[in-house]
Coordinates of C-alpha atoms in Angstrom, one line a residue:
Chain A
X1 CA -5.1 7.2 -2.2
X2 CA -7.0 7.2 -5.5
X3 CA -10.7 7.7 -4.8
X4 CA -12.1 5.2 -7.2
X5 CA -15.8 5.8 -7.7
X6 CA -16.5 2.0 -7.6
X7 CA -15.0 1.8 -4.1
X8 CA -16.8 4.9 -2.9
X9 CA -20.1 3.5 -4.1
X10 CA -19.2 0.1 -2.6
X11 CA -18.5 1.4 0.9
X12 CA -21.3 4.0 1.0
X13 CA -24.2 1.8 -0.4
X14 CA -23.2 -1.5 1.1
X15 CA -22.9 0.4 4.4
X16 CA -26.3 1.9 4.0
X17 CA -27.9 -1.5 3.0
X18 CA -26.3 -3.4 5.9
X19 CA -27.1 -0.5 8.3
X20 CA -30.8 -0.8 7.3
X21 CA -30.7 -4.6 7.6
X22 CA -29.4 -4.2 11.2
X23 CA -32.6 -2.3 12.2
X24 CA -34.8 -4.6 10.2
X25 CA -33.2 -7.6 11.9
X26 CA -34.0 -6.3 15.4
X27 CA -37.6 -5.7 14.4
X28 CA -37.6 -2.0 13.7
X29 CA -40.0 -1.0 12.2
X30 CA -42.7 -3.5 12.9
X31 CA -44.0 -4.1 9.4
X32 CA -45.1 -6.9 7.1
X33 CA -46.5 -7.6 3.6
X34 CA -46.0 -5.1 0.8
X35 CA -44.4 -2.5 3.1
X36 CA -41.9 -5.0 4.3
X37 CA -41.2 -6.2 0.7
X38 CA -40.5 -2.6 -0.4
X39 CA -38.1 -1.8 2.5
X40 CA -36.3 -5.2 2.3
X41 CA -36.0 -4.8 -1.4
X42 CA -34.3 -1.4 -0.8
X43 CA -32.0 -2.8 1.8
X44 CA -30.9 -5.8 -0.4
X45 CA -30.6 -3.6 -3.5
X46 CA -28.4 -1.1 -1.7
X47 CA -26.1 -3.8 -0.2
X48 CA -25.9 -5.7 -3.5
X49 CA -25.3 -2.6 -5.6
X50 CA -22.4 -1.8 -3.3
X51 CA -21.0 -5.3 -3.5
X52 CA -21.3 -5.4 -7.3
X53 CA -19.7 -2.0 -7.6
X54 CA -16.7 -3.3 -5.6
X55 CA -15.9 -5.7 -8.4
X56 CA -15.7 -3.0 -11.0
X57 CA -12.2 -1.9 -10.1
X58 CA -10.9 -5.4 -10.3
X59 CA -8.4 -6.3 -13.0
X60 CA -9.9 -9.8 -13.4
X61 CA -13.5 -9.7 -11.9
X62 CA -14.4 -13.1 -13.5
X63 CA -12.3 -14.7 -10.7
X64 CA -13.9 -12.7 -7.9
X65 CA -15.2 -15.9 -6.3
X66 CA -11.7 -16.7 -5.3
X67 CA -11.9 -13.9 -2.8
X68 CA -13.9 -16.2 -0.5
X69 CA -10.9 -18.5 0.1
X70 CA -8.6 -16.6 2.4
X71 CA -10.9 -15.7 5.3
X72 CA -8.2 -16.8 7.8
X73 CA -5.9 -13.9 7.1
X74 CA -7.7 -11.3 4.8
X75 CA -10.3 -8.8 5.9
X76 CA -11.4 -8.4 2.3
X77 CA -12.2 -12.1 2.1
X78 CA -13.9 -12.0 5.5
X79 CA -16.0 -9.1 4.3
X80 CA -17.2 -11.2 1.4
X81 CA -18.2 -14.1 3.7
X82 CA -20.0 -11.9 6.2
X83 CA -21.9 -10.1 3.5
X84 CA -23.1 -13.3 2.0
X85 CA -24.0 -14.8 5.4
X86 CA -25.8 -11.6 6.4
X87 CA -27.8 -11.4 3.2
X88 CA -28.8 -15.1 3.5
X89 CA -29.8 -14.9 7.1
X90 CA -31.7 -11.7 6.6
X91 CA -33.2 -13.2 3.4
X92 CA -34.7 -16.0 5.4
X93 CA -36.0 -13.6 8.1
X94 CA -37.4 -11.3 5.4
X95 CA -39.3 -14.2 3.7
X96 CA -41.0 -14.9 7.0
X97 CA -42.0 -11.3 7.6
X98 CA -43.1 -10.6 4.0
X99 CA -45.1 -13.8 3.2
X100 CA -46.0 -15.4 6.5
X101 CA -46.2 -12.4 8.8
X102 CA -43.9 -14.4 11.0
X103 CA -40.9 -12.8 12.7
X104 CA -38.2 -15.4 13.5
X105 CA -36.7 -12.9 15.9
X106 CA -33.6 -15.1 16.8
X107 CA -32.7 -15.3 13.1
X108 CA -33.4 -11.6 12.7
X109 CA -31.1 -10.8 15.6
X110 CA -28.3 -13.0 14.3
X111 CA -28.7 -11.3 10.9
X112 CA -28.6 -7.9 12.4
X113 CA -25.4 -8.7 14.2
X114 CA -23.7 -10.2 11.1
X115 CA -24.8 -7.1 9.1
X116 CA -22.9 -4.9 11.5
X117 CA -19.9 -7.3 11.5
X118 CA -20.0 -7.0 7.7
X119 CA -19.7 -3.2 7.9
X120 CA -16.9 -3.6 10.5
X121 CA -15.1 -6.0 8.1
X122 CA -15.4 -3.4 5.3
X123 CA -13.9 -0.8 7.6
X124 CA -11.0 -3.1 8.5
X125 CA -10.0 -3.4 4.9
X126 CA -8.8 0.2 5.3
X127 CA -8.2 0.4 9.0
X128 CA -5.7 -2.4 8.9
X129 CA -3.4 -0.5 6.5
X130 CA -0.3 0.4 8.5
X131 CA 1.0 2.0 5.3
X132 CA -1.8 4.6 5.4
X133 CA -1.6 6.2 8.8
X134 CA -4.8 8.3 8.3
X135 CA -6.8 5.0 8.1
X136 CA -4.9 3.0 10.6
X137 CA -7.1 4.0 13.6
X138 CA -10.2 3.0 15.5
X139 CA -12.1 6.0 14.2
X140 CA -12.2 4.4 10.7
X141 CA -14.3 1.5 12.0
X142 CA -16.3 3.7 14.4
X143 CA -17.3 6.1 11.6
X144 CA -18.2 3.4 9.1
X145 CA -20.4 1.7 11.6
X146 CA -22.1 4.9 12.9
X147 CA -22.8 6.1 9.4
X148 CA -24.3 2.7 8.4
X149 CA -26.7 2.6 11.4
X150 CA -27.5 6.4 10.9
X151 CA -28.5 5.8 7.3
X152 CA -30.5 2.8 8.4
X153 CA -32.2 4.8 11.2
X154 CA -33.3 7.5 8.6
X155 CA -34.7 4.8 6.4
X156 CA -36.6 3.1 9.2
X157 CA -38.2 6.4 10.1
X158 CA -36.7 6.8 13.6
X159 CA -36.3 10.6 13.5
X160 CA -34.9 11.1 17.0
X161 CA -32.6 8.1 17.0
X162 CA -31.3 9.0 13.5
X163 CA -30.7 12.6 14.5
X164 CA -28.7 11.4 17.6
X165 CA -26.7 8.9 15.6
X166 CA -26.0 11.6 12.9
X167 CA -24.7 14.0 15.5
X168 CA -22.5 11.2 16.9
X169 CA -21.2 10.4 13.4
X170 CA -20.5 14.1 13.0
X171 CA -18.4 14.2 16.1
X172 CA -16.6 11.0 15.1
X173 CA -15.9 12.5 11.7
X174 CA -14.4 15.6 13.2
X175 CA -12.3 13.5 15.5
X176 CA -11.2 11.3 12.6
X177 CA -10.2 14.4 10.6
X178 CA -8.4 16.2 13.4
X179 CA -6.4 13.2 14.6
X180 CA -5.9 12.0 11.1
X181 CA -4.2 15.2 10.0
X182 CA -1.3 14.6 12.3
X183 CA -1.1 10.8 12.2
X184 CA 1.3 10.7 9.2
X185 CA 3.8 12.9 11.0
X186 CA 3.4 10.7 14.2
X187 CA 3.8 7.3 12.4
X188 CA 7.6 7.6 12.4
X189 CA 8.1 7.1 8.7
X190 CA 10.1 9.7 6.9
X191 CA 12.2 9.8 3.8
X192 CA 15.2 9.2 6.1
X193 CA 13.7 5.9 7.5
X194 CA 12.5 4.9 4.0
X195 CA 16.0 5.2 2.6
X196 CA 18.0 4.6 5.8
X197 CA 20.3 7.4 4.6
X198 CA 19.4 9.7 7.5
X199 CA 22.6 8.7 9.3
X200 CA 24.5 10.8 6.7
X201 CA 22.3 13.8 6.7
X202 CA 19.1 15.3 5.4
X203 CA 17.6 13.4 2.4
X204 CA 15.8 14.8 -0.6
X205 CA 14.7 13.2 -3.8
X206 CA 17.2 14.2 -6.5
X207 CA 15.7 12.3 -9.4
X208 CA 12.6 10.0 -9.6
X209 CA 13.1 6.6 -11.3
X210 CA 11.3 7.7 -14.4
X211 CA 10.2 11.0 -15.9
X212 CA 6.7 9.8 -16.4
X213 CA 4.1 8.7 -13.8
X214 CA 3.4 5.1 -12.8
X215 CA 0.9 2.9 -11.1
X216 CA 2.2 3.7 -7.6
X217 CA 1.9 7.4 -8.0
X218 CA -1.6 7.2 -9.6
X219 CA -2.9 4.8 -7.0
X220 CA -1.2 5.8 -3.8
X221 CA 0.2 9.3 -4.2
X222 CA -3.1 10.9 -5.4
X223 CA -3.0 14.6 -4.8
X224 CA -5.7 15.9 -7.0
X225 CA -8.3 18.0 -5.3
X226 CA -6.5 18.3 -1.9
X227 CA -6.5 22.0 -2.1
X228 CA -10.4 21.9 -1.9
X229 CA -10.3 19.6 1.0
X230 CA -11.1 22.2 3.7
X231 CA -14.2 23.4 1.7
X232 CA -15.3 19.9 1.0
X233 CA -15.0 18.9 4.7
X234 CA -17.4 21.7 5.6
X235 CA -19.9 20.8 2.9
X236 CA -19.7 17.1 3.6
X237 CA -20.3 17.4 7.4
X238 CA -23.1 19.8 6.9
X239 CA -24.8 17.5 4.4
X240 CA -23.9 14.2 6.0
X241 CA -24.8 15.1 9.6
X242 CA -26.0 18.6 10.5
X243 CA -28.7 19.2 7.8
X244 CA -30.4 15.8 7.9
X245 CA -30.3 15.8 11.8
X246 CA -32.0 19.3 11.8
X247 CA -34.5 18.2 9.1
X248 CA -35.5 15.1 11.2
X249 CA -35.7 17.0 14.4
X250 CA -37.6 20.1 13.2
X251 CA -39.8 19.0 10.3
X252 CA -42.8 16.6 10.8
X253 CA -42.0 13.0 10.3
X254 CA -43.3 11.8 6.9
X255 CA -42.0 10.0 3.9
X256 CA -41.1 13.2 2.0
X257 CA -39.1 14.6 4.8
X258 CA -37.4 11.2 5.3
X259 CA -36.4 11.1 1.6
X260 CA -34.9 14.7 1.8
X261 CA -33.0 13.8 4.9
X262 CA -31.7 10.6 3.3
X263 CA -30.6 12.3 0.1
X264 CA -28.7 15.1 1.9
X265 CA -27.1 12.5 4.1
X266 CA -26.1 10.3 1.1
X267 CA -24.6 13.4 -0.7
X268 CA -22.6 14.3 2.4
X269 CA -21.5 10.7 3.0
X270 CA -20.3 10.4 -0.6
X271 CA -18.3 13.6 -0.3
X272 CA -16.8 12.4 3.1
X273 CA -15.9 9.1 1.6
X274 CA -14.2 10.8 -1.4
X275 CA -12.2 12.8 1.1
X276 CA -11.4 9.6 3.1
X277 CA -9.5 8.3 0.0
X278 CA -8.3 11.6 -1.5
X279 CA -6.8 12.9 1.7
X280 CA -5.2 9.5 2.7
X281 CA -1.4 9.5 2.3
X282 CA 0.5 6.3 1.7
X283 CA 4.1 6.0 3.0
X284 CA 5.4 5.0 -0.4
X285 CA 5.1 8.6 -1.4
X286 CA 8.2 9.2 0.8
X287 CA 10.3 7.5 -1.8
X288 CA 9.1 10.0 -4.3
X289 CA 9.6 13.0 -2.1
X290 CA 5.8 13.4 -2.0
X291 CA 2.8 12.5 0.2
Chain B
X1 CA -2.9 -19.9 1.6
X2 CA -2.1 -16.3 2.5
X3 CA -1.1 -17.2 6.0
X4 CA 2.6 -16.5 6.3
X5 CA 4.9 -19.5 6.8
X6 CA 6.2 -19.6 10.4
X7 CA 9.7 -20.4 9.2
X8 CA 11.2 -20.5 5.7
X9 CA 13.9 -23.1 5.0
X10 CA 16.0 -20.5 3.3
X11 CA 15.9 -16.7 3.0
X12 CA 16.9 -15.8 -0.5
X13 CA 17.3 -12.1 -1.2
X14 CA 19.5 -9.3 -2.4
X15 CA 22.2 -7.1 -1.0
X16 CA 22.4 -3.7 -2.7
X17 CA 25.6 -1.7 -2.2
X18 CA 24.6 2.0 -2.2
X19 CA 28.3 2.8 -2.1
X20 CA 29.0 1.1 -5.4
X21 CA 25.7 1.7 -7.4
X22 CA 26.2 4.3 -10.1
X23 CA 22.6 4.6 -11.0
X24 CA 23.1 3.3 -14.6
X25 CA 19.6 1.6 -14.7
X26 CA 21.1 -1.5 -16.3
X27 CA 19.4 -3.6 -13.7
X28 CA 16.1 -2.0 -14.5
X29 CA 16.5 -2.8 -18.2
X30 CA 17.7 -6.4 -17.5
X31 CA 14.8 -6.9 -15.1
X32 CA 12.2 -5.6 -17.6
X33 CA 13.7 -7.7 -20.4
X34 CA 13.9 -11.0 -18.5
X35 CA 10.5 -10.7 -16.8
X36 CA 8.7 -9.6 -19.9
X37 CA 9.7 -12.7 -21.7
X38 CA 9.5 -15.3 -18.9
X39 CA 7.5 -15.9 -15.7
X40 CA 3.9 -14.8 -15.9
X41 CA 2.3 -12.0 -17.9
X42 CA 4.7 -9.6 -19.8
X43 CA 5.4 -6.2 -18.2
X44 CA 3.3 -4.0 -20.4
X45 CA 4.0 -0.4 -21.5
X46 CA 1.0 1.8 -22.2
X47 CA 1.3 4.7 -24.6
X48 CA 5.0 3.8 -25.0
X49 CA 5.6 6.2 -27.9
X50 CA 3.0 8.8 -26.9
X51 CA 2.9 11.8 -24.7
X52 CA 2.3 10.0 -21.4
X53 CA 4.2 6.7 -21.4
X54 CA 3.7 4.5 -18.4
X55 CA 4.8 0.9 -17.8
X56 CA 5.1 -1.8 -15.3
X57 CA 8.5 -2.2 -13.6
X58 CA 9.6 -4.5 -10.9
X59 CA 12.7 -2.6 -10.1
X60 CA 13.1 1.2 -10.1
X61 CA 16.0 3.4 -9.2
X62 CA 15.5 6.6 -7.3
X63 CA 18.4 9.0 -6.8
X64 CA 18.6 11.0 -3.6
X65 CA 20.7 14.0 -2.5
X66 CA 21.9 13.7 1.1
X67 CA 23.1 16.8 2.8
X68 CA 25.4 16.2 5.8
X69 CA 25.5 18.9 8.4
X70 CA 29.0 19.9 7.2
X71 CA 30.5 19.4 3.8
X72 CA 29.3 18.6 0.4
X73 CA 26.0 16.9 -0.5
X74 CA 26.2 13.3 -1.7
X75 CA 24.2 11.8 -4.6
X76 CA 23.1 8.3 -3.8
X77 CA 21.4 6.0 -6.3
X78 CA 18.8 3.8 -4.7
X79 CA 17.5 0.7 -6.6
X80 CA 14.3 -0.5 -5.1
X81 CA 12.4 -3.8 -5.7
X82 CA 10.5 -6.3 -3.5
X83 CA 12.3 -6.9 -0.2
X84 CA 10.7 -10.4 0.2
X85 CA 9.8 -9.5 3.8
X86 CA 9.5 -12.2 6.5
X87 CA 6.4 -10.5 7.8
X88 CA 5.0 -9.5 4.4
X89 CA 1.8 -7.5 4.8
X90 CA 1.1 -7.9 1.1
X91 CA 0.6 -11.7 1.5
X92 CA -1.9 -11.6 4.4
X93 CA -4.2 -9.0 2.9
X94 CA -4.7 -11.0 -0.3
X95 CA -8.3 -12.3 -0.5
X96 CA -7.6 -15.0 -3.0
X97 CA -4.4 -16.7 -1.9
X98 CA -2.7 -15.5 -5.1
X99 CA -0.1 -13.8 -3.1
X100 CA 2.1 -16.1 -1.1
X101 CA 5.5 -16.6 0.5
X102 CA 7.3 -19.8 -0.3
X103 CA 8.4 -22.1 2.5
X104 CA 11.4 -23.5 0.7
X105 CA 13.2 -20.2 0.0
X106 CA 11.2 -17.3 1.3
X107 CA 10.4 -15.8 -2.1
X108 CA 7.2 -13.8 -2.2
X109 CA 5.3 -14.6 -5.4
X110 CA 2.0 -13.9 -7.1
X111 CA 0.0 -16.7 -8.7
X112 CA -1.3 -14.8 -11.7
X113 CA -4.0 -17.4 -12.4
X114 CA -5.6 -16.6 -9.1
X115 CA -5.0 -12.9 -8.9
X116 CA -8.2 -10.8 -9.2
X117 CA -6.3 -7.5 -9.5
X118 CA -7.9 -5.9 -6.4
X119 CA -4.7 -4.0 -5.7
X120 CA -4.9 -4.4 -1.9
X121 CA -1.4 -6.0 -1.7
X122 CA 0.0 -2.9 -3.4
X123 CA -1.7 -0.8 -0.8
X124 CA -0.3 -2.9 2.0
X125 CA 3.3 -2.7 0.8
X126 CA 5.2 0.3 2.3
X127 CA 8.0 0.1 -0.4
X128 CA 6.0 0.4 -3.6
X129 CA 7.3 -3.0 -4.7
X130 CA 4.1 -4.2 -6.4
X131 CA 2.6 -2.7 -9.5
X132 CA -0.7 -3.7 -11.2
X133 CA -0.2 -4.5 -14.9
X134 CA -2.5 -2.2 -16.8
X135 CA -2.8 -4.6 -19.7
X136 CA -3.3 -7.9 -17.8
X137 CA -5.0 -6.6 -14.6
X138 CA -2.8 -8.7 -12.4
X139 CA -0.3 -7.7 -9.8
X140 CA 3.3 -7.9 -10.8
X141 CA 6.3 -8.0 -8.5
X142 CA 9.9 -9.1 -8.3
X143 CA 10.2 -12.9 -8.4
X144 CA 13.9 -12.9 -7.5
X145 CA 14.0 -14.4 -11.0
X146 CA 12.7 -17.7 -9.7
X147 CA 12.8 -18.9 -13.3
X148 CA 16.6 -18.3 -13.5
X149 CA 18.0 -19.2 -10.2
X150 CA 16.9 -22.9 -10.4
X151 CA 17.1 -23.1 -14.1
X152 CA 19.5 -25.9 -15.1
X153 CA 19.2 -25.0 -18.8
X154 CA 21.3 -21.9 -18.0
X155 CA 25.0 -21.9 -17.4
X156 CA 25.7 -21.8 -13.6
X157 CA 27.0 -18.2 -13.8
X158 CA 23.6 -17.1 -15.0
X159 CA 21.6 -18.7 -12.2
X160 CA 21.2 -15.4 -10.4
X161 CA 18.6 -12.7 -10.8
X162 CA 18.9 -10.8 -14.0
X163 CA 19.6 -7.5 -12.1
X164 CA 22.5 -9.1 -10.3
X165 CA 23.9 -10.8 -13.4
X166 CA 23.9 -7.5 -15.4
X167 CA 25.1 -5.0 -12.8
X168 CA 28.3 -3.6 -14.2
X169 CA 29.7 -2.3 -10.9
X170 CA 29.0 -5.4 -8.8
X171 CA 26.6 -3.4 -6.6
X172 CA 24.1 -6.2 -6.4
X173 CA 24.6 -9.5 -4.6
X174 CA 22.3 -12.5 -4.4
X175 CA 22.3 -15.2 -1.7
X176 CA 20.8 -17.0 1.3
X177 CA 20.5 -14.8 4.4
X178 CA 19.7 -17.8 6.6
X179 CA 23.2 -19.2 6.1
X180 CA 25.7 -17.1 8.2
X181 CA 28.5 -18.2 5.9
X182 CA 26.9 -17.0 2.7
X183 CA 28.3 -14.0 0.7
X184 CA 25.3 -11.9 1.5
X185 CA 25.4 -12.6 5.3
X186 CA 29.1 -11.8 5.3
X187 CA 28.6 -8.5 3.5
X188 CA 25.8 -7.5 5.8
X189 CA 27.9 -8.3 8.9
X190 CA 31.0 -6.6 7.5
X191 CA 29.3 -3.4 6.3
X192 CA 26.4 -3.1 8.7
X193 CA 23.1 -2.7 7.0
X194 CA 19.7 -1.5 8.1
X195 CA 16.1 -2.6 7.3
X196 CA 14.2 0.0 5.2
X197 CA 11.3 1.5 7.2
X198 CA 11.8 -0.7 10.3
X199 CA 8.8 1.1 11.9
X200 CA 6.5 -0.7 9.5
X201 CA 7.7 -4.0 11.1
X202 CA 7.8 -6.0 7.8
X203 CA 11.2 -7.6 8.5
X204 CA 12.6 -7.2 5.0
X205 CA 15.1 -9.7 3.7
X206 CA 16.8 -7.5 1.2
X207 CA 19.5 -5.4 2.7
X208 CA 21.1 -2.1 1.7
X209 CA 24.8 -1.5 2.4
X210 CA 25.2 2.2 3.5
X211 CA 27.6 4.4 1.5
X212 CA 31.1 4.4 3.0
X213 CA 32.2 7.7 4.6
X214 CA 33.7 10.1 2.1
X215 CA 37.3 11.3 2.2
X216 CA 37.7 14.5 4.1
X217 CA 39.1 17.6 2.3
X218 CA 42.5 18.4 3.9
X219 CA 42.7 21.9 5.4
X220 CA 45.0 24.6 3.9
X221 CA 47.7 24.4 6.5
X222 CA 47.9 20.7 6.0
X223 CA 48.4 21.4 2.3
X224 CA 51.2 23.8 3.2
X225 CA 53.0 21.1 5.2
X226 CA 52.6 18.7 2.3
X227 CA 54.1 21.3 -0.1
X228 CA 57.2 22.1 1.9
X229 CA 60.5 21.2 0.3
X230 CA 61.5 17.7 1.4
X231 CA 65.3 18.3 1.3
X232 CA 67.3 21.5 1.5
X233 CA 70.5 20.0 0.0
X234 CA 70.3 17.8 -3.1
X235 CA 71.6 14.2 -2.6
X236 CA 72.4 11.2 -4.7
X237 CA 72.4 11.0 -8.5
X238 CA 70.8 14.4 -9.0
X239 CA 73.3 16.0 -6.6
X240 CA 76.2 14.5 -8.6
X241 CA 74.6 15.6 -11.9
X242 CA 74.1 19.1 -10.5
X243 CA 77.7 19.3 -9.4
X244 CA 78.9 17.8 -12.7
X245 CA 77.0 20.3 -14.8
X246 CA 78.2 23.2 -12.6
X247 CA 81.8 22.0 -13.2
X248 CA 81.5 22.0 -17.0

């Protein structure tokens, strides 16, 4: 699948923003006034930047509001609704904290839960795709959620919790990669089932429909950079999980250390998310004798 | 709404005969021609005369080589367009309701006025039936020539999809699969067809008729039998002529 930068930014930054809002909603850390304003600003900015980025890849972004209409069947539509409801609920909670030193903890708790549900809905946009076996698995949602709350834990200065969550994310990432590598082979789709010519014999593409490329190949049979996948996996898991976890456990807890941990975590997560798309193979590739 | 209808009144679709298709691409050209000038945004070409031409097509023909365990490989031309699935995953993922399946005839269509061009429906389709138009930013797909099949301004013979009308070998058939007496239902029953990628559970309407078994090459001793003289002694007119010429 084509790793569009807008989608990578969307999933990583909205995940971080809503992960942070989850912790803030359950009252961690216990702050108010200017400090609260700063951290809520960061959370809302991160979530909104992600959501705005997601409209950049649209062919007709001026109609994006229509995406709110099909919540009954579409995860993308649900994601939009949950995001708006989470931001509004947490906005009300934040106003109380920042300006009135009043924590409406029920509203905060509801906002925290909806923030997590938003991240889950984001993950389901991908995990629902039966056509992309690598994504079509519980690890997609588990990883998206764990990464979101890990980033939030780093930002809320919970060194030990963050380190634990980062290690959990690392384990989930390895499980996602290892099980994902064989899932296309296990999904049952082959060039023979795609063409239903397997009854005659072994099928191979003799001639593609056109000599040039097309939308399908660019969007769904993206093979650029796969040869570096092994190296990138090592780098991304080191930066996303191992290094920030070690920094948080070993170094004294202060703002500077937190920023370093967050930046390495973000760099690793961006690399991991790039791989999430670039390594994902769509079954339509079978018609082109490619994956 | 992008909920799929529980039941469609008819199931319009295509039967494509892989035994008959010669891979001439006439259906591709007819499709592009008709659908560029009619329903919705034109099917654009980008860099059409340059080094890397790409364009939007609703119908593409792949050619496959199939190697049986014994004997010669076969070349099979394989036209592919939207299969108008009963359980169309492209419809339910659409966030705007632009993608829908019609209750009256089962055709899967895109309302281009509502399409935001997110591309999710193309991701959800296992068959590569949907292509985003690079010029218009909306999703394009086979409409089963919805603007031909009900068009009373056209002569009746033309009220079929452009690809079916143009096919010079009669490899494409259009009809209603919900009617067991329709031409397409009869063809499917007679020739035995299979759903493409059944494991994706999309319940496609369009059906592909498998290539008929090829003639077998006769063995050399069979040829010998065939080449043996059929009569030792000449008979009839030739025998008389032979004798008459000898007698001269």
